CSV table of N, CA and C in Angstrom, one decimal:
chain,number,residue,atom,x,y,z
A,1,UNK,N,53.7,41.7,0.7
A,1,UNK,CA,54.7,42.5,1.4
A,1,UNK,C,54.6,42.3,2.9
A,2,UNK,N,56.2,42.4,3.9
A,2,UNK,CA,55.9,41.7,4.9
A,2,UNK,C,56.5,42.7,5.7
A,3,UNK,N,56.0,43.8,7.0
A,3,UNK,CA,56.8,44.5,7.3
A,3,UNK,C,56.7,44.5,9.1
A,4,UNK,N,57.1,45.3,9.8
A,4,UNK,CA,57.8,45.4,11.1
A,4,UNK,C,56.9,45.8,11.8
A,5,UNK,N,56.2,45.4,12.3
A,5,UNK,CA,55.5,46.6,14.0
A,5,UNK,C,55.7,46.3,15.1
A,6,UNK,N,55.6,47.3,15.6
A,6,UNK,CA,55.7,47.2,16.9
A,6,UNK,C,54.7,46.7,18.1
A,7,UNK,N,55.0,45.9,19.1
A,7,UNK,CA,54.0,45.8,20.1
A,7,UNK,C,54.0,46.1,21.1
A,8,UNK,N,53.4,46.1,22.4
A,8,UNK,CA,53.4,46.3,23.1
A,8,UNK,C,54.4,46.0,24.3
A,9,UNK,N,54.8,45.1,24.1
A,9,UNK,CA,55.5,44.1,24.9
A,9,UNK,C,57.2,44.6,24.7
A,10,UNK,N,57.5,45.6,24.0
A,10,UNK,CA,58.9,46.1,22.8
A,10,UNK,C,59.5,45.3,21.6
A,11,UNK,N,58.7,43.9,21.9
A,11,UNK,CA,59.1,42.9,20.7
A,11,UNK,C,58.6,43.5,19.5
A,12,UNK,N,59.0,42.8,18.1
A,12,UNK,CA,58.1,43.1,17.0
A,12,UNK,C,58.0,41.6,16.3
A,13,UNK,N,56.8,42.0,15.7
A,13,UNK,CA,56.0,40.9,15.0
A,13,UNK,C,55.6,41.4,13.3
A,14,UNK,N,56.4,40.1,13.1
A,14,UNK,CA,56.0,40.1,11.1
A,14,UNK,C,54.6,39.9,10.8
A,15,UNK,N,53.8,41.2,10.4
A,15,UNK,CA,52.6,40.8,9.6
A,15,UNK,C,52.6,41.3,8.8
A,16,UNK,N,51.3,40.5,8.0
A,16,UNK,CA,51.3,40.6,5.7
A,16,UNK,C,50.9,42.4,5.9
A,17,UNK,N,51.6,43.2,5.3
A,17,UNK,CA,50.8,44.5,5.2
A,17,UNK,C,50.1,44.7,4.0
A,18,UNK,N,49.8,43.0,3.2
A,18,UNK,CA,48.7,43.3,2.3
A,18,UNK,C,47.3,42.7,2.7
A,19,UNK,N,46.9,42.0,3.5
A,19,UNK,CA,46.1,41.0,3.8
A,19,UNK,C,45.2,41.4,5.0
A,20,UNK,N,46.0,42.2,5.8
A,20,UNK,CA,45.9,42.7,7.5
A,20,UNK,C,46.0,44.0,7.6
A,21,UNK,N,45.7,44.7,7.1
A,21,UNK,CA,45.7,46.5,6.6
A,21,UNK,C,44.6,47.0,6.3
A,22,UNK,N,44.7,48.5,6.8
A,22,UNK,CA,42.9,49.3,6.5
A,22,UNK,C,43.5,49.8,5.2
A,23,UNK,N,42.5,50.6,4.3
A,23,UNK,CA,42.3,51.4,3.4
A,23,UNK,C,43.9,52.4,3.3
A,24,UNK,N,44.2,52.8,4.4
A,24,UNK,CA,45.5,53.4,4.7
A,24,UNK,C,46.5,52.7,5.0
A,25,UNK,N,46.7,51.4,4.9
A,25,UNK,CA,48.2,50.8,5.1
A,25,UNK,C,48.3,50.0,6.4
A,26,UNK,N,47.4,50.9,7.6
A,26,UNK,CA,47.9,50.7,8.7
A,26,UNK,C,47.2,48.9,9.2
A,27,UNK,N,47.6,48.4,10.3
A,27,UNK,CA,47.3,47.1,10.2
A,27,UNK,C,46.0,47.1,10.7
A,28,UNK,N,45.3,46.0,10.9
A,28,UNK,CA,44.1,45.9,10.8
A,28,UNK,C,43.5,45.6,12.4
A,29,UNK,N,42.1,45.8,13.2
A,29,UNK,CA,42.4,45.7,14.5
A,29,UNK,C,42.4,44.7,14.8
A,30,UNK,N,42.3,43.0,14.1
A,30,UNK,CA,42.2,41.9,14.6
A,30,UNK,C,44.0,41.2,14.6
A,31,UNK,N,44.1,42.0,13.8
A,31,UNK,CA,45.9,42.2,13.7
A,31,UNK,C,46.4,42.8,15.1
A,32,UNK,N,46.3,43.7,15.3
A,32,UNK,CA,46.9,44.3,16.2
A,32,UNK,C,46.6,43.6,17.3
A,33,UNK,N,45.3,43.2,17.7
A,33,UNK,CA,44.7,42.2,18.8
A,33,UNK,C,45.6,41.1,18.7
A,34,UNK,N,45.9,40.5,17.9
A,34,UNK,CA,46.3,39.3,17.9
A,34,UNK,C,48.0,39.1,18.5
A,35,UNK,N,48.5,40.8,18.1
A,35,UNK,CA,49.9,41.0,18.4
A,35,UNK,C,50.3,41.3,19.9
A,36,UNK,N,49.0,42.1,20.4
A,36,UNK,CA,48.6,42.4,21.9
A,36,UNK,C,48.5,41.1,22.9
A,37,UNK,N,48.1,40.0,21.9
A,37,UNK,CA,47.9,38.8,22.8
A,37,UNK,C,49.3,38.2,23.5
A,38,UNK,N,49.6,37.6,24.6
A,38,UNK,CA,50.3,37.1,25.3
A,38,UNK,C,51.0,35.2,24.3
A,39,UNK,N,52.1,35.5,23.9
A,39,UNK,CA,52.3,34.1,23.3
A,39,UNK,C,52.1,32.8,23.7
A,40,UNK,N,51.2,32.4,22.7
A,40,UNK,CA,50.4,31.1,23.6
A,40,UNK,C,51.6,29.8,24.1
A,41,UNK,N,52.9,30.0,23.5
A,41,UNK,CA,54.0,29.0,23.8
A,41,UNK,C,54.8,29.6,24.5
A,42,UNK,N,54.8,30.5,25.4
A,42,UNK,CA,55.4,31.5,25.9
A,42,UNK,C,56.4,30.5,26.9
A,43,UNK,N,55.2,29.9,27.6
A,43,UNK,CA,55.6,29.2,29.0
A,43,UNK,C,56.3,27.6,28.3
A,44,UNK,N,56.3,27.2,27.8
A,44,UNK,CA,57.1,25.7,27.2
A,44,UNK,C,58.9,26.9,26.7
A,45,UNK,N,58.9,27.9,26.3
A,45,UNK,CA,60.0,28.4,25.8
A,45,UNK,C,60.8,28.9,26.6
A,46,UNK,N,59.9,29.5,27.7
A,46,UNK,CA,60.8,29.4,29.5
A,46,UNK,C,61.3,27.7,30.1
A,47,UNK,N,60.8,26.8,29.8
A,47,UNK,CA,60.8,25.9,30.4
A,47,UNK,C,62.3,25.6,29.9
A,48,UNK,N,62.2,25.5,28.4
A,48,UNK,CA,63.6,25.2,27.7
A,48,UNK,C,64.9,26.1,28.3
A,49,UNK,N,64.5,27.5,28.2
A,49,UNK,CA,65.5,27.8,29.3
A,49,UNK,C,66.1,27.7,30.0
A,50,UNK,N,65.2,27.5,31.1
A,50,UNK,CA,65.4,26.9,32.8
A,50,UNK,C,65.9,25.2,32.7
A,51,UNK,N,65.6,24.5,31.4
A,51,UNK,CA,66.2,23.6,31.7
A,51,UNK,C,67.7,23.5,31.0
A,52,UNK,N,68.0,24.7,29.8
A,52,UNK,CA,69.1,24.6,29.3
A,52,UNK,C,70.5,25.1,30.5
A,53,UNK,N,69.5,26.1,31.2
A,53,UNK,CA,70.6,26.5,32.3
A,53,UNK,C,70.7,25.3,33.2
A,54,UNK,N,69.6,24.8,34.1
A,54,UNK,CA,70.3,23.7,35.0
A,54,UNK,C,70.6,22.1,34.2
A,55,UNK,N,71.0,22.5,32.7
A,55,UNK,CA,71.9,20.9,32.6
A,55,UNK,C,73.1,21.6,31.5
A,56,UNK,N,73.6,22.9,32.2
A,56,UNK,CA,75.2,23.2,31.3
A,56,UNK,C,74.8,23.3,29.7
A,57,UNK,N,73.9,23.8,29.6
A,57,UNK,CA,73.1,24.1,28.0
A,57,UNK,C,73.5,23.2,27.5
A,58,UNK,N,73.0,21.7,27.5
A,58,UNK,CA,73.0,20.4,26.8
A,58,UNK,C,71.9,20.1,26.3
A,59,UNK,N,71.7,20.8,25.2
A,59,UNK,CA,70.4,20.4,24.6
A,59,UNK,C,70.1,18.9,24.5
A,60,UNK,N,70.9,17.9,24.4
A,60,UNK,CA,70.3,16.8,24.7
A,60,UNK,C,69.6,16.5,26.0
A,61,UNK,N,70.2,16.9,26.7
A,61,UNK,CA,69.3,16.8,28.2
A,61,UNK,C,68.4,17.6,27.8
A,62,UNK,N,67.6,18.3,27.5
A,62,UNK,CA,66.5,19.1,27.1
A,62,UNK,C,65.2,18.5,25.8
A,63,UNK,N,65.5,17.2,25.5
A,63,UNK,CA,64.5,17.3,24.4
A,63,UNK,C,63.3,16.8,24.8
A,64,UNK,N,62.9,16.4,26.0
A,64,UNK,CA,61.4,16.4,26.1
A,64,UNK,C,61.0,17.4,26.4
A,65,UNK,N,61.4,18.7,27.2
A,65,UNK,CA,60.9,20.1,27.3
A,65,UNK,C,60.7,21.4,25.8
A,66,UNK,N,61.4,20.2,24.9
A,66,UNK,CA,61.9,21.0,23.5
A,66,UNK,C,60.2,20.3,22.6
A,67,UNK,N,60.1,19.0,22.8
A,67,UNK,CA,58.7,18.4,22.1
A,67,UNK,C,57.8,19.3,22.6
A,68,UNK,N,57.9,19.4,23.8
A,68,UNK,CA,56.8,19.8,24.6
A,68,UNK,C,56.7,21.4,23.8
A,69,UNK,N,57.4,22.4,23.5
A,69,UNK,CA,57.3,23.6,22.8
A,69,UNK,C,56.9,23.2,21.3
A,70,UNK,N,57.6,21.8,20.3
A,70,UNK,CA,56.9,21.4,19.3
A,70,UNK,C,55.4,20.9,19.4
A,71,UNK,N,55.1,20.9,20.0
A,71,UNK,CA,53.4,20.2,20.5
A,71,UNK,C,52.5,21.4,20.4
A,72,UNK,N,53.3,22.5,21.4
A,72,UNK,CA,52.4,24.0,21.2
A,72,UNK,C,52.5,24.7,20.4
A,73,UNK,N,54.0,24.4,19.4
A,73,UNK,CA,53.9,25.3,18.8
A,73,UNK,C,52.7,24.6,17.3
A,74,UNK,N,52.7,23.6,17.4
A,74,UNK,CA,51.7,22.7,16.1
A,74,UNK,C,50.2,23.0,16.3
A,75,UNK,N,50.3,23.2,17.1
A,75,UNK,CA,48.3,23.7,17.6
A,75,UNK,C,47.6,25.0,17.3
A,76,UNK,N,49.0,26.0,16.6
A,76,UNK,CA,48.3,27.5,16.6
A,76,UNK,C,49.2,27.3,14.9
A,77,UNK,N,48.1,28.5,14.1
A,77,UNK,CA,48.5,28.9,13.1
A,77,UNK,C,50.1,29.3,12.8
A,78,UNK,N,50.7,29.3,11.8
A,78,UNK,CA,52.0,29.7,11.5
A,78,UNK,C,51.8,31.3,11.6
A,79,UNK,N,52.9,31.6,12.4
A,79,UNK,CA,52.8,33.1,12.8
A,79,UNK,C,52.2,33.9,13.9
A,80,UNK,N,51.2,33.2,14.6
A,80,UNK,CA,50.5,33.0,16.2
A,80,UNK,C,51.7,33.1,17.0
A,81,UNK,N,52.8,32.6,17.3
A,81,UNK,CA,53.7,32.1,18.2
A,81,UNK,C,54.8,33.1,17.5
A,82,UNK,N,55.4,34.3,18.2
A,82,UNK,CA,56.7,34.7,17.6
A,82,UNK,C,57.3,33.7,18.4
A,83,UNK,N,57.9,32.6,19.6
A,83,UNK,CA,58.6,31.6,20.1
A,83,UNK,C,58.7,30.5,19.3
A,84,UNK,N,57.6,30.2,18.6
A,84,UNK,CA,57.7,29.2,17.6
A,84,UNK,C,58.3,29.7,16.2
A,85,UNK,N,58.5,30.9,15.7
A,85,UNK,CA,59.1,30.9,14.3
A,85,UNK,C,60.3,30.2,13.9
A,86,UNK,N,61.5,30.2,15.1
A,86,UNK,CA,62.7,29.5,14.8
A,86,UNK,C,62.1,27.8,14.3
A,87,UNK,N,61.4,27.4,14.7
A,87,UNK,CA,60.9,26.0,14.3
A,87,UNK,C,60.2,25.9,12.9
A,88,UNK,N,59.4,27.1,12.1
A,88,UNK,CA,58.8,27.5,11.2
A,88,UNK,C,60.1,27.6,10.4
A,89,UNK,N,60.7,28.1,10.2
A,89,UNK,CA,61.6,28.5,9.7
A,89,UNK,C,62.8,27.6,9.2
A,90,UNK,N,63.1,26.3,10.2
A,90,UNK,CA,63.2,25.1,10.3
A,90,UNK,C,62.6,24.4,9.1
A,91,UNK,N,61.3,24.4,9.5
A,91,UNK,CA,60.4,23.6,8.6
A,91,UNK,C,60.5,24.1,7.0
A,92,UNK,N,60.2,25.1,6.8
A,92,UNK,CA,60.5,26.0,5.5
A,92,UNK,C,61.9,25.5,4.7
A,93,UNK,N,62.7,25.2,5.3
A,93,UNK,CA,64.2,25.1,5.1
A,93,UNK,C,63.6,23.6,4.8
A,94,UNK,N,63.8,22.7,5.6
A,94,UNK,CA,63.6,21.5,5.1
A,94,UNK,C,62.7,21.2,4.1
A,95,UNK,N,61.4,21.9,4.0
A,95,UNK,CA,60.4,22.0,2.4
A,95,UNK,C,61.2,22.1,1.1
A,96,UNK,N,62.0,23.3,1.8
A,96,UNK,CA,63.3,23.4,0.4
A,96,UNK,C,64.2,22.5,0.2
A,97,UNK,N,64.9,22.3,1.0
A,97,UNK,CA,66.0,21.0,0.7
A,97,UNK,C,65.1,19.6,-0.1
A,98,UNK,N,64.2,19.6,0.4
A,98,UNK,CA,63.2,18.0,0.0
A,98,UNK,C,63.0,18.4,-1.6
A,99,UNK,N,62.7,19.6,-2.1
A,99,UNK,CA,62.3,20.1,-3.1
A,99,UNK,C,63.0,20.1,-4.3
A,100,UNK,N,64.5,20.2,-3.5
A,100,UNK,CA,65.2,20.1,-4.8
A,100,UNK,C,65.6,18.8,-5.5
């Protein structure tokens, strides 16, 4: 079961509330630590930004700044990065299409 918390930051983050939970439901402290943490691809997802604004949001003009956020986001666990889920999510979808 997958549900909503809150962090610090006002974002929220998907974690298992079967896997990462005390005795009482609530998440667990290496969970919460982990939500507290600053996103490790934070800074490659600003960069895409700053470059989507100065080339008229042409994401072709942007895909070496775009690898560069696929590179960070491949180095951390699935789920580490809320910046990287749109790419996870990606991936998932293409698992499926291949599958059928």
């Amino acid at each position: 079961m997958w549900g909503l918390h809150p962090i610090a930051s006002g974002f929220t983050k998907r974690v298992s509330t079967e896997t990462n939970t005390s005795a009482r439901g609530w998440p667990s402290w290496n969970s919460l630590l982990d939500m507290l943490q600053k996103d490790p691809c934070q800074k490659q997802a600003c960069e895409i930004q700053k470059c989507l604004q100065a080339n008229n949001y042409m994401e072709s003009k942007c895909q070496a700044v775009i690898q560069e956020l696929r590179k960070c986001c491949a180095r951390y666990p699935k789920g580490r990065s809320l910046v990287c889920s749109g790419f996870e999510k990606e991936e998932e979808e293409k698992l499926k299409s291949t599958s059928k």
